PDB file of C-alpha atoms (C1' of nucleotides) in Angstrom:
ATOM      1  CA  UNK A   1      -6.078 -18.038 -55.559  1.00  0.00           C
ATOM      2  CA  UNK A   2      -8.467 -16.349 -53.182  1.00  0.00           C
ATOM      3  CA  UNK A   3      -6.977 -18.357 -50.366  1.00  0.00           C
ATOM      4  CA  UNK A   4      -7.652 -21.915 -49.388  1.00  0.00           C
ATOM      5  CA  UNK A   5      -9.542 -22.919 -46.320  1.00  0.00           C
ATOM      6  CA  UNK A   6      -7.998 -21.285 -43.329  1.00  0.00           C
ATOM      7  CA  UNK A   7      -8.452 -24.159 -40.975  1.00  0.00           C
ATOM      8  CA  UNK A   8      -5.257 -24.230 -39.055  1.00  0.00           C
ATOM      9  CA  UNK A   9      -5.391 -27.676 -37.611  1.00  0.00           C
ATOM     10  CA  UNK A  10      -2.478 -28.726 -35.537  1.00  0.00           C
ATOM     11  CA  UNK A  11      -1.584 -32.344 -35.209  1.00  0.00           C
ATOM     12  CA  UNK A  12      -0.949 -33.326 -31.676  1.00  0.00           C
ATOM     13  CA  UNK A  13       1.212 -36.280 -31.019  1.00  0.00           C
ATOM     14  CA  UNK A  14       0.465 -36.697 -27.348  1.00  0.00           C
ATOM     15  CA  UNK A  15      -1.035 -34.947 -24.361  1.00  0.00           C
ATOM     16  CA  UNK A  16       2.363 -33.839 -23.150  1.00  0.00           C
ATOM     17  CA  UNK A  17       2.429 -30.040 -22.926  1.00  0.00           C
ATOM     18  CA  UNK A  18       5.965 -29.952 -24.261  1.00  0.00           C
ATOM     19  CA  UNK A  19       4.993 -32.058 -27.248  1.00  0.00           C
ATOM     20  CA  UNK A  20       1.989 -29.784 -27.844  1.00  0.00           C
ATOM     21  CA  UNK A  21       4.154 -26.711 -27.739  1.00  0.00           C
ATOM     22  CA  UNK A  22       6.522 -28.330 -30.192  1.00  0.00           C
ATOM     23  CA  UNK A  23       3.659 -29.221 -32.511  1.00  0.00           C
ATOM     24  CA  UNK A  24       2.945 -25.506 -32.676  1.00  0.00           C
ATOM     25  CA  UNK A  25       6.384 -23.957 -32.729  1.00  0.00           C
ATOM     26  CA  UNK A  26       8.809 -26.799 -33.375  1.00  0.00           C
ATOM     27  CA  UNK A  27      10.452 -25.483 -36.501  1.00  0.00           C
ATOM     28  CA  UNK A  28      13.164 -23.085 -37.482  1.00  0.00           C
ATOM     29  CA  UNK A  29      11.043 -20.040 -38.357  1.00  0.00           C
ATOM     30  CA  UNK A  30       7.936 -19.730 -36.214  1.00  0.00           C
ATOM     31  CA  UNK A  31       9.678 -18.508 -33.090  1.00  0.00           C
ATOM     32  CA  UNK A  32      11.927 -16.215 -35.075  1.00  0.00           C
ATOM     33  CA  UNK A  33       8.857 -14.485 -36.454  1.00  0.00           C
ATOM     34  CA  UNK A  34       7.416 -14.222 -32.972  1.00  0.00           C
ATOM     35  CA  UNK A  35      10.709 -12.790 -31.762  1.00  0.00           C
ATOM     36  CA  UNK A  36      10.396  -9.981 -34.290  1.00  0.00           C
ATOM     37  CA  UNK A  37       6.720  -9.460 -33.578  1.00  0.00           C
ATOM     38  CA  UNK A  38       7.267  -9.309 -29.838  1.00  0.00           C
ATOM     39  CA  UNK A  39      10.473  -7.385 -29.533  1.00  0.00           C
ATOM     40  CA  UNK A  40      10.430  -5.196 -32.597  1.00  0.00           C
ATOM     41  CA  UNK A  41       6.768  -4.278 -32.247  1.00  0.00           C
ATOM     42  CA  UNK A  42       4.087  -4.065 -34.928  1.00  0.00           C
ATOM     43  CA  UNK A  43       5.589  -5.454 -38.073  1.00  0.00           C
ATOM     44  CA  UNK A  44       4.608  -5.577 -41.694  1.00  0.00           C
ATOM     45  CA  UNK A  45       5.223  -8.421 -44.087  1.00  0.00           C
ATOM     46  CA  UNK A  46       8.191  -6.559 -45.532  1.00  0.00           C
ATOM     47  CA  UNK A  47       9.685  -6.002 -42.118  1.00  0.00           C
ATOM     48  CA  UNK A  48       9.597  -9.687 -41.309  1.00  0.00           C
ATOM     49  CA  UNK A  49      10.922 -10.588 -44.725  1.00  0.00           C
ATOM     50  CA  UNK A  50      13.902  -8.291 -44.401  1.00  0.00           C
ATOM     51  CA  UNK A  51      14.932  -9.530 -40.969  1.00  0.00           C
ATOM     52  CA  UNK A  52      18.506 -10.693 -40.609  1.00  0.00           C
ATOM     53  CA  UNK A  53      17.771 -14.350 -41.187  1.00  0.00           C
ATOM     54  CA  UNK A  54      16.078 -13.713 -44.523  1.00  0.00           C
ATOM     55  CA  UNK A  55      13.096 -15.993 -44.433  1.00  0.00           C
ATOM     56  CA  UNK A  56      11.809 -16.771 -47.947  1.00  0.00           C
ATOM     57  CA  UNK A  57       8.516 -15.041 -48.675  1.00  0.00           C
ATOM     58  CA  UNK A  58       6.611 -18.227 -49.340  1.00  0.00           C
ATOM     59  CA  UNK A  59       7.550 -19.622 -45.957  1.00  0.00           C
ATOM     60  CA  UNK A  60       6.807 -16.315 -44.300  1.00  0.00           C
ATOM     61  CA  UNK A  61       3.317 -16.062 -45.701  1.00  0.00           C
ATOM     62  CA  UNK A  62       2.565 -19.616 -44.674  1.00  0.00           C
ATOM     63  CA  UNK A  63       3.844 -19.092 -41.140  1.00  0.00           C
ATOM     64  CA  UNK A  64       1.951 -15.842 -40.751  1.00  0.00           C
ATOM     65  CA  UNK A  65      -1.219 -17.552 -41.868  1.00  0.00           C
ATOM     66  CA  UNK A  66      -0.660 -20.293 -39.349  1.00  0.00           C
ATOM     67  CA  UNK A  67       0.118 -17.886 -36.531  1.00  0.00           C
ATOM     68  CA  UNK A  68      -2.957 -15.807 -37.264  1.00  0.00           C
ATOM     69  CA  UNK A  69      -5.049 -18.958 -37.509  1.00  0.00           C
ATOM     70  CA  UNK A  70      -3.750 -20.186 -34.180  1.00  0.00           C
ATOM     71  CA  UNK A  71      -4.445 -16.820 -32.612  1.00  0.00           C
ATOM     72  CA  UNK A  72      -0.890 -15.803 -31.772  1.00  0.00           C
ATOM     73  CA  UNK A  73      -0.894 -12.878 -34.163  1.00  0.00           C
ATOM     74  CA  UNK A  74      -3.633 -10.714 -35.557  1.00  0.00           C
ATOM     75  CA  UNK A  75      -3.619  -8.954 -38.882  1.00  0.00           C
ATOM     76  CA  UNK A  76      -4.753  -5.386 -38.427  1.00  0.00           C
ATOM     77  CA  UNK A  77      -4.946  -2.547 -40.948  1.00  0.00           C
ATOM     78  CA  UNK A  78      -2.865   0.418 -39.888  1.00  0.00           C
ATOM     79  CA  UNK A  79      -3.433   2.724 -42.818  1.00  0.00           C
ATOM     80  CA  UNK A  80      -5.823   3.287 -45.699  1.00  0.00           C
ATOM     81  CA  UNK A  81      -4.958   4.314 -49.248  1.00  0.00           C
ATOM     82  CA  UNK A  82      -3.054   2.247 -49.826  1.00  0.00           C
ATOM     83  CA  UNK A  83      -4.437  -0.272 -47.378  1.00  0.00           C
ATOM     84  CA  UNK A  84      -1.657  -1.738 -45.261  1.00  0.00           C
ATOM     85  CA  UNK A  85      -1.650  -4.391 -42.605  1.00  0.00           C
ATOM     86  CA  UNK A  86       0.590  -5.255 -39.771  1.00  0.00           C
ATOM     87  CA  UNK A  87       0.778  -8.403 -37.691  1.00  0.00           C
ATOM     88  CA  UNK A  88       0.367  -7.793 -33.997  1.00  0.00           C
ATOM     89  CA  UNK A  89       0.920 -10.285 -31.225  1.00  0.00           C
ATOM     90  CA  UNK A  90      -2.187 -11.211 -29.257  1.00  0.00           C
ATOM     91  CA  UNK A  91      -2.109 -12.069 -25.577  1.00  0.00           C
ATOM     92  CA  UNK A  92      -1.671 -15.682 -26.590  1.00  0.00           C
ATOM     93  CA  UNK A  93       1.343 -14.651 -28.624  1.00  0.00           C
ATOM     94  CA  UNK A  94       2.782 -12.546 -25.845  1.00  0.00           C
ATOM     95  CA  UNK A  95       2.647 -15.589 -23.589  1.00  0.00           C
ATOM     96  CA  UNK A  96       5.503 -16.950 -25.652  1.00  0.00           C
ATOM     97  CA  UNK A  97       7.949 -14.486 -24.157  1.00  0.00           C
ATOM     98  CA  UNK A  98       9.215 -16.802 -21.419  1.00  0.00           C
ATOM     99  CA  UNK A  99      10.064 -19.420 -24.022  1.00  0.00           C
ATOM    100  CA  UNK A 100      11.950 -16.891 -26.106  1.00  0.00           C
ATOM    101  CA  UNK A 101      13.750 -15.562 -23.062  1.00  0.00           C
ATOM    102  CA  UNK A 102      14.849 -19.041 -22.110  1.00  0.00           C
ATOM    103  CA  UNK A 103      16.180 -19.647 -25.603  1.00  0.00           C
ATOM    104  CA  UNK A 104      17.922 -16.305 -25.680  1.00  0.00           C
ATOM    105  CA  UNK A 105      19.590 -17.106 -22.425  1.00  0.00           C
ATOM    106  CA  UNK A 106      20.647 -20.543 -23.588  1.00  0.00           C
ATOM    107  CA  UNK A 107      22.026 -19.144 -26.810  1.00  0.00           C
ATOM    108  CA  UNK A 108      23.995 -16.457 -25.059  1.00  0.00           C
ATOM    109  CA  UNK A 109      25.438 -18.701 -22.422  1.00  0.00           C
ATOM    110  CA  UNK A 110      26.164 -21.801 -24.449  1.00  0.00           C
ATOM    111  CA  UNK A 111      26.084 -21.064 -28.136  1.00  0.00           C
ATOM    112  CA  UNK A 112      28.133 -17.913 -28.384  1.00  0.00           C
ATOM    113  CA  UNK A 113      25.358 -15.755 -29.747  1.00  0.00           C
ATOM    114  CA  UNK A 114      25.637 -12.051 -29.212  1.00  0.00           C
ATOM    115  CA  UNK A 115      22.875 -10.232 -27.581  1.00  0.00           C
ATOM    116  CA  UNK A 116      20.517  -7.987 -29.519  1.00  0.00           C
ATOM    117  CA  UNK A 117      17.458  -9.895 -30.603  1.00  0.00           C
TER     118      UNK A 117
ATOM    119  CA  UNK B   1      27.263 -47.892 -44.497  1.00  0.00           C
ATOM    120  CA  UNK B   2      29.723 -47.692 -41.637  1.00  0.00           C
ATOM    121  CA  UNK B   3      28.477 -44.220 -40.810  1.00  0.00           C
ATOM    122  CA  UNK B   4      29.053 -41.001 -42.594  1.00  0.00           C
ATOM    123  CA  UNK B   5      31.321 -38.311 -41.352  1.00  0.00           C
ATOM    124  CA  UNK B   6      30.383 -37.393 -37.851  1.00  0.00           C
ATOM    125  CA  UNK B   7      31.034 -33.737 -38.199  1.00  0.00           C
ATOM    126  CA  UNK B   8      28.100 -32.181 -36.488  1.00  0.00           C
ATOM    127  CA  UNK B   9      28.194 -28.810 -38.095  1.00  0.00           C
ATOM    128  CA  UNK B  10      25.375 -26.510 -37.269  1.00  0.00           C
ATOM    129  CA  UNK B  11      24.421 -23.834 -39.699  1.00  0.00           C
ATOM    130  CA  UNK B  12      23.985 -20.538 -38.045  1.00  0.00           C
ATOM    131  CA  UNK B  13      21.820 -18.001 -39.685  1.00  0.00           C
ATOM    132  CA  UNK B  14      22.752 -15.023 -37.577  1.00  0.00           C
ATOM    133  CA  UNK B  15      24.401 -14.005 -34.338  1.00  0.00           C
ATOM    134  CA  UNK B  16      21.059 -13.774 -32.563  1.00  0.00           C
ATOM    135  CA  UNK B  17      21.076 -16.135 -29.582  1.00  0.00           C
ATOM    136  CA  UNK B  18      17.489 -17.111 -30.262  1.00  0.00           C
ATOM    137  CA  UNK B  19      18.308 -17.958 -33.861  1.00  0.00           C
ATOM    138  CA  UNK B  20      21.308 -19.978 -32.686  1.00  0.00           C
ATOM    139  CA  UNK B  21      19.193 -21.910 -30.240  1.00  0.00           C
ATOM    140  CA  UNK B  22      16.707 -22.611 -32.964  1.00  0.00           C
ATOM    141  CA  UNK B  23      19.444 -23.806 -35.303  1.00  0.00           C
ATOM    142  CA  UNK B  24      20.226 -26.401 -32.666  1.00  0.00           C
ATOM    143  CA  UNK B  25      16.806 -27.411 -31.405  1.00  0.00           C
ATOM    144  CA  UNK B  26      14.316 -25.950 -33.846  1.00  0.00           C
ATOM    145  CA  UNK B  27      12.584 -29.128 -34.902  1.00  0.00           C
ATOM    146  CA  UNK B  28       9.874 -31.416 -33.663  1.00  0.00           C
ATOM    147  CA  UNK B  29      12.027 -34.107 -32.075  1.00  0.00           C
ATOM    148  CA  UNK B  30      15.221 -32.774 -30.542  1.00  0.00           C
ATOM    149  CA  UNK B  31      13.631 -31.260 -27.458  1.00  0.00           C
ATOM    150  CA  UNK B  32      11.362 -34.246 -26.995  1.00  0.00           C
ATOM    151  CA  UNK B  33      14.420 -36.460 -26.774  1.00  0.00           C
ATOM    152  CA  UNK B  34      15.989 -34.075 -24.301  1.00  0.00           C
ATOM    153  CA  UNK B  35      12.785 -34.093 -22.298  1.00  0.00           C
ATOM    154  CA  UNK B  36      13.046 -37.864 -21.925  1.00  0.00           C
ATOM    155  CA  UNK B  37      16.759 -37.736 -21.216  1.00  0.00           C
ATOM    156  CA  UNK B  38      16.352 -35.065 -18.564  1.00  0.00           C
ATOM    157  CA  UNK B  39      13.200 -36.107 -16.804  1.00  0.00           C
ATOM    158  CA  UNK B  40      13.190 -39.841 -17.265  1.00  0.00           C
ATOM    159  CA  UNK B  41      16.892 -40.281 -16.503  1.00  0.00           C
ATOM    160  CA  UNK B  42      19.493 -42.437 -18.237  1.00  0.00           C
ATOM    161  CA  UNK B  43      17.851 -43.782 -21.311  1.00  0.00           C
ATOM    162  CA  UNK B  44      18.695 -46.379 -23.884  1.00  0.00           C
ATOM    163  CA  UNK B  45      17.899 -46.242 -27.576  1.00  0.00           C
ATOM    164  CA  UNK B  46      14.920 -48.500 -27.049  1.00  0.00           C
ATOM    165  CA  UNK B  47      13.581 -46.336 -24.265  1.00  0.00           C
ATOM    166  CA  UNK B  48      13.628 -43.254 -26.430  1.00  0.00           C
ATOM    167  CA  UNK B  49      12.136 -45.143 -29.333  1.00  0.00           C
ATOM    168  CA  UNK B  50       9.226 -46.393 -27.278  1.00  0.00           C
ATOM    169  CA  UNK B  51       8.291 -43.011 -25.853  1.00  0.00           C
ATOM    170  CA  UNK B  52       4.723 -41.930 -26.321  1.00  0.00           C
ATOM    171  CA  UNK B  53       5.339 -39.915 -29.456  1.00  0.00           C
ATOM    172  CA  UNK B  54       6.935 -42.825 -31.282  1.00  0.00           C
ATOM    173  CA  UNK B  55       9.839 -41.241 -33.049  1.00  0.00           C
ATOM    174  CA  UNK B  56      10.951 -43.311 -36.048  1.00  0.00           C
ATOM    175  CA  UNK B  57      14.242 -45.069 -35.371  1.00  0.00           C
ATOM    176  CA  UNK B  58      16.084 -43.519 -38.279  1.00  0.00           C
ATOM    177  CA  UNK B  59      15.302 -40.030 -37.018  1.00  0.00           C
ATOM    178  CA  UNK B  60      16.152 -41.044 -33.492  1.00  0.00           C
ATOM    179  CA  UNK B  61      19.579 -42.314 -34.394  1.00  0.00           C
ATOM    180  CA  UNK B  62      20.300 -39.165 -36.355  1.00  0.00           C
ATOM    181  CA  UNK B  63      19.154 -36.891 -33.549  1.00  0.00           C
ATOM    182  CA  UNK B  64      21.131 -38.808 -30.958  1.00  0.00           C
ATOM    183  CA  UNK B  65      24.216 -38.523 -33.128  1.00  0.00           C
ATOM    184  CA  UNK B  66      23.688 -34.805 -33.420  1.00  0.00           C
ATOM    185  CA  UNK B  67      23.073 -34.336 -29.696  1.00  0.00           C
ATOM    186  CA  UNK B  68      26.164 -36.325 -28.801  1.00  0.00           C
ATOM    187  CA  UNK B  69      28.154 -34.409 -31.397  1.00  0.00           C
ATOM    188  CA  UNK B  70      26.974 -31.091 -29.994  1.00  0.00           C
ATOM    189  CA  UNK B  71      27.794 -32.212 -26.500  1.00  0.00           C
ATOM    190  CA  UNK B  72      24.302 -32.227 -25.002  1.00  0.00           C
ATOM    191  CA  UNK B  73      24.285 -35.971 -24.450  1.00  0.00           C
ATOM    192  CA  UNK B  74      27.022 -38.464 -23.900  1.00  0.00           C
ATOM    193  CA  UNK B  75      26.937 -42.109 -24.820  1.00  0.00           C
ATOM    194  CA  UNK B  76      28.164 -44.159 -21.903  1.00  0.00           C
ATOM    195  CA  UNK B  77      28.363 -47.935 -21.443  1.00  0.00           C
ATOM    196  CA  UNK B  78      26.311 -49.096 -18.488  1.00  0.00           C
ATOM    197  CA  UNK B  79      26.886 -52.831 -18.751  1.00  0.00           C
ATOM    198  CA  UNK B  80      29.259 -55.347 -20.306  1.00  0.00           C
ATOM    199  CA  UNK B  81      28.377 -58.630 -21.934  1.00  0.00           C
ATOM    200  CA  UNK B  82      26.451 -57.698 -23.835  1.00  0.00           C
ATOM    201  CA  UNK B  83      27.806 -54.211 -24.071  1.00  0.00           C
ATOM    202  CA  UNK B  84      25.043 -51.655 -23.701  1.00  0.00           C
ATOM    203  CA  UNK B  85      25.033 -47.907 -23.856  1.00  0.00           C
ATOM    204  CA  UNK B  86      22.809 -45.213 -22.543  1.00  0.00           C
ATOM    205  CA  UNK B  87      22.605 -41.560 -23.445  1.00  0.00           C
ATOM    206  CA  UNK B  88      23.154 -39.241 -20.536  1.00  0.00           C
ATOM    207  CA  UNK B  89      22.627 -35.502 -20.493  1.00  0.00           C
ATOM    208  CA  UNK B  90      25.785 -33.475 -19.980  1.00  0.00           C
ATOM    209  CA  UNK B  91      25.811 -30.154 -18.147  1.00  0.00           C
ATOM    210  CA  UNK B  92      25.269 -28.485 -21.475  1.00  0.00           C
ATOM    211  CA  UNK B  93      22.218 -30.646 -21.966  1.00  0.00           C
ATOM    212  CA  UNK B  94      20.924 -29.968 -18.491  1.00  0.00           C
ATOM    213  CA  UNK B  95      21.086 -26.267 -19.231  1.00  0.00           C
ATOM    214  CA  UNK B  96      18.119 -26.852 -21.516  1.00  0.00           C
ATOM    215  CA  UNK B  97      15.778 -27.349 -18.589  1.00  0.00           C
ATOM    216  CA  UNK B  98      14.567 -23.740 -18.431  1.00  0.00           C
ATOM    217  CA  UNK B  99      13.577 -23.918 -22.078  1.00  0.00           C
ATOM    218  CA  UNK B 100      11.660 -27.133 -21.502  1.00  0.00           C
ATOM    219  CA  UNK B 101       9.996 -25.715 -18.431  1.00  0.00           C
ATOM    220  CA  UNK B 102       8.884 -22.652 -20.339  1.00  0.00           C
ATOM    221  CA  UNK B 103       7.404 -24.829 -23.067  1.00  0.00           C
ATOM    222  CA  UNK B 104       5.724 -27.102 -20.560  1.00  0.00           C
ATOM    223  CA  UNK B 105       4.158 -24.103 -18.928  1.00  0.00           C
ATOM    224  CA  UNK B 106       3.007 -22.649 -22.219  1.00  0.00           C
ATOM    225  CA  UNK B 107       1.522 -25.953 -23.280  1.00  0.00           C
ATOM    226  CA  UNK B 108      -0.329 -26.411 -20.023  1.00  0.00           C
ATOM    227  CA  UNK B 109      -1.706 -22.910 -19.893  1.00  0.00           C
ATOM    228  CA  UNK B 110      -2.566 -22.354 -23.520  1.00  0.00           C
ATOM    229  CA  UNK B 111      -2.626 -25.598 -25.407  1.00  0.00           C
ATOM    230  CA  UNK B 112      -4.602 -27.853 -23.133  1.00  0.00           C
ATOM    231  CA  UNK B 113      -1.818 -30.352 -22.549  1.00  0.00           C
ATOM    232  CA  UNK B 114      -1.992 -32.444 -19.428  1.00  0.00           C
ATOM    233  CA  UNK B 115       0.860 -32.468 -17.086  1.00  0.00           C
ATOM    234  CA  UNK B 116       3.208 -35.435 -16.831  1.00  0.00           C
ATOM    235  CA  UNK B 117       6.167 -34.969 -19.081  1.00  0.00           C
TER     236      UNK B 117
ATOM    237  C1'  DC C   1       5.823  -0.831 -55.199  1.00  0.00           C
ATOM    238  C1'  DT C   2       3.989  -4.048 -51.569  1.00  0.00           C
ATOM    239  C1'  DG C   3       2.162  -8.582 -50.393  1.00  0.00           C
ATOM    240  C1'  DG C   4       1.948 -12.319 -51.362  1.00  0.00           C
ATOM    241  C1'  DA C   5       1.126 -16.956 -54.713  1.00  0.00           C
ATOM    242  C1'  DT C   6       3.353 -20.361 -57.826  1.00  0.00           C
ATOM    243  C1'  DC C   7       6.811 -23.312 -59.621  1.00  0.00           C
ATOM    244  C1'  DC C   8      10.599 -26.220 -59.508  1.00  0.00           C
ATOM    245  C1'  DT C   9      14.119 -28.964 -57.270  1.00  0.00           C
ATOM    246  C1'  DG C  10      16.718 -30.774 -53.632  1.00  0.00           C
ATOM    247  C1'  DA C  11      16.627 -31.954 -48.707  1.00  0.00           C
ATOM    248  C1'  DT C  12      14.204 -33.793 -44.786  1.00  0.00           C
ATOM    249  C1'  DG C  13      10.651 -36.341 -42.587  1.00  0.00           C
ATOM    250  C1'  DG C  14       8.183 -40.585 -41.513  1.00  0.00           C
ATOM    251  C1'  DA C  15       6.718 -45.600 -41.705  1.00  0.00           C
ATOM    252  C1'  DT C  16       8.359 -49.889 -41.839  1.00  0.00           C
ATOM    253  C1'  DA C  17      11.447 -53.653 -43.059  1.00  0.00           C
ATOM    254  C1'  DC C  18      15.833 -55.481 -42.327  1.00  0.00           C
ATOM    255  C1'  DT C  19      20.576 -56.572 -40.324  1.00  0.00           C
ATOM    256  C1'  DG C  20      24.773 -57.201 -36.950  1.00  0.00           C
TER     257       DG C  20
ATOM    258  C1'  DC D   1      18.703 -54.399 -28.755  1.00  0.00           C
ATOM    259  C1'  DA D   2      20.561 -50.824 -31.576  1.00  0.00           C
ATOM    260  C1'  DG D   3      20.630 -49.157 -35.199  1.00  0.00           C
ATOM    261  C1'  DT D   4      20.502 -49.031 -41.178  1.00  0.00           C
ATOM    262  C1'  DA D   5      18.276 -49.198 -45.507  1.00  0.00           C
ATOM    263  C1'  DT D   6      14.552 -48.223 -48.312  1.00  0.00           C
ATOM    264  C1'  DC D   7      10.857 -45.843 -50.287  1.00  0.00           C
ATOM    265  C1'  DC D   8       7.509 -42.333 -50.566  1.00  0.00           C
ATOM    266  C1'  DA D   9       5.483 -37.926 -48.917  1.00  0.00           C
ATOM    267  C1'  DT D  10       6.147 -33.470 -47.454  1.00  0.00           C
ATOM    268  C1'  DC D  11       8.737 -29.343 -46.699  1.00  0.00           C
ATOM    269  C1'  DA D  12      12.436 -25.922 -47.492  1.00  0.00           C
ATOM    270  C1'  DG D  13      14.559 -22.496 -50.511  1.00  0.00           C
ATOM    271  C1'  DG D  14      15.151 -19.686 -54.199  1.00  0.00           C
ATOM    272  C1'  DA D  15      13.328 -17.435 -58.364  1.00  0.00           C
ATOM    273  C1'  DT D  16       9.741 -15.617 -60.500  1.00  0.00           C
ATOM    274  C1'  DC D  17       5.113 -14.143 -61.364  1.00  0.00           C
ATOM    275  C1'  DC D  18       0.844 -11.699 -60.453  1.00  0.00           C
ATOM    276  C1'  DA D  19      -2.811  -8.686 -58.192  1.00  0.00           C
ATOM    277  C1'  DG D  20      -4.119  -4.403 -55.779  1.00  0.00           C
TER     278       DG D  20
END
DNA sequence: CTGGATCCTGATGGATACTG
DNA sequence: CAGTATCCATCAGGATCCAG
């Protein structure tokens, strides 16, 4: 299909800023994609798909669509012939860094995760 | 049923501390419960259930079981006759505050959420 | 070959009713 | 009050298929 309507409408359960944030990124993949986009720089679909956690391609394409629709990533062509795109974090996306840093810190200190993003 | 096995086993997709954190709290309700536990003090089941986002009771009981099992909350009796319990954040649970603060800040600055937890 | 879309199936979510 | 049980809807995951 060409692609459905790209209205990325987020439910919002309450006016609480934490709840709003969770409505946007409260799942197991969204922040992992942003981690790669923010710390591993401009990434292509294949790059995201081959990350260590192996996100299924159908979930990846859906999440990317949502993130672009919400303005956290932008899809920009980086070469012609063949045309290729990469997903780059916008300023709105970069604003997520403190959240990711807090989670990284929590994981390192309390969950036994090694460093390296 | 009496209650299934209470083994709270977390999958872990990789050694990345962010991925580990997300394995633990990457869903729409876990951090909301911790928000209430941390900022609204010792809470009972009914208190959590009647929060503004109205978490269904079956999900609530499952999440509380998980959080107690992972050691972020502890279930302590606070009165006898009739016996009543409340869920109190442990030190491990309190360590989540920076994550919640980062999300609160993101929500306020970029998602139009009002303050008040 | 890359970047997805589709399909199928099992797991999870969510609303609400019900019980000790 | 503190959960369970139930029932349906939606999502996750994996495999595969298709277009440029």
